[in-house]
Amino acid sequence: MSVSRVREWARGSLSGHLPAPVLEDLLLLLSELVTNAVVHSDSGRTAGGRVTVRLAMSPGAVRVEVTDDGSAAGVPAVQVPEPEDDGGRGLWLVDLLATEWGHHRDEAGGSVWFRLSDH
């Protein structure tokens, strides 16, 4: 799974449907969630690991969901990074920029989603 390929796909799917600043925020948050899925879930640790991305437009908003193969290590949690930290900003950015977000887990794996207002 290439984060840059996911960004290109999302940009191509949503260009012209969202204001440029909203699209840029969406692409940043999507990149963070896909990276987290690959780094922190079984999707990046096992052969054949999968990451699925869903985009959904609705009046006034866009919703993004990233589903991975899950992890026994825990649930997604926001951590406030120190300025000198090299990483750990993914969910912090989602929490900061998204209108709302959440996560759930089922037999298929784990999902993190966020919603952005389209204006």
Short mmCIF file of C-alpha atoms in Angstrom, two decimals, residues 9-79:
data_model
loop_
_atom_site.label_atom_id
_atom_site.label_comp_id
_atom_site.label_asym_id
_atom_site.label_seq_id
_atom_site.Cartn_x
_atom_site.Cartn_y
_atom_site.Cartn_z
CA TRP A 9 -6.60 8.36 -6.03
CA ALA A 10 -8.44 10.53 -3.48
CA ARG A 11 -7.33 13.76 -5.18
CA GLY A 12 -8.55 12.46 -8.55
CA SER A 13 -11.85 11.31 -7.04
CA LEU A 14 -12.61 14.52 -5.17
CA SER A 15 -11.02 17.33 -7.23
CA GLY A 16 -13.73 19.74 -8.30
CA HIS A 17 -16.09 18.47 -5.61
CA LEU A 18 -14.45 20.17 -2.62
CA PRO A 19 -12.83 23.56 -2.05
CA ALA A 20 -9.04 23.30 -2.34
CA PRO A 21 -8.35 23.93 1.39
CA VAL A 22 -10.81 21.20 2.41
CA LEU A 23 -9.29 18.78 -0.10
CA GLU A 24 -5.78 19.51 1.21
CA ASP A 25 -6.89 18.88 4.81
CA LEU A 26 -8.59 15.64 3.70
CA LEU A 27 -5.45 14.45 1.91
CA LEU A 28 -3.28 15.21 4.95
CA LEU A 29 -5.60 13.34 7.32
CA LEU A 30 -6.02 10.44 4.89
CA SER A 31 -2.23 10.14 4.61
CA GLU A 32 -1.92 10.03 8.38
CA LEU A 33 -4.57 7.32 8.77
CA VAL A 34 -3.19 5.13 5.99
CA THR A 35 0.30 5.47 7.45
CA ASN A 36 -1.05 4.52 10.90
CA ALA A 37 -2.82 1.49 9.40
CA VAL A 38 0.39 0.25 7.79
CA VAL A 39 2.66 0.99 10.78
CA HIS A 40 0.41 0.09 13.71
CA SER A 41 -1.83 -2.73 12.46
CA ASP A 42 -1.50 -6.26 11.17
CA SER A 43 -1.98 -4.83 7.66
CA GLY A 44 1.67 -3.79 7.62
CA ARG A 45 3.00 -6.73 9.62
CA THR A 46 1.57 -9.73 7.76
CA ALA A 47 1.87 -10.95 4.20
CA GLY A 48 -1.25 -10.03 2.28
CA GLY A 49 -2.19 -7.27 4.72
CA ARG A 50 -4.97 -5.01 3.49
CA VAL A 51 -5.94 -1.38 3.94
CA THR A 52 -9.28 -0.21 2.54
CA VAL A 53 -10.24 3.42 2.02
CA ARG A 54 -13.82 4.63 1.59
CA LEU A 55 -14.83 8.15 0.58
CA ALA A 56 -18.43 9.35 0.86
CA MET A 57 -19.81 12.75 -0.07
CA SER A 58 -23.00 14.03 1.54
CA PRO A 59 -24.60 17.46 1.50
CA GLY A 60 -22.20 19.74 3.35
CA ALA A 61 -19.58 17.13 4.24
CA VAL A 62 -17.23 14.38 3.15
CA ARG A 63 -16.51 11.25 5.18
CA VAL A 64 -13.34 9.16 4.97
CA GLU A 65 -12.89 5.73 6.50
CA VAL A 66 -9.68 3.70 6.62
CA THR A 67 -10.02 0.03 7.53
CA ASP A 68 -7.07 -2.22 8.34
CA ASP A 69 -6.55 -5.80 9.48
CA GLY A 70 -6.64 -4.79 13.14
CA SER A 71 -4.14 -5.06 15.93
CA ALA A 72 -4.00 -6.70 19.32
CA ALA A 73 -1.93 -3.75 20.55
CA GLY A 74 -4.87 -1.52 21.44
CA VAL A 75 -7.24 1.07 20.12
CA PRO A 76 -6.46 4.36 18.38
CA ALA A 77 -5.76 7.17 20.84
CA VAL A 78 -4.83 10.81 20.45
CA GLN A 79 -1.40 11.66 21.80
#
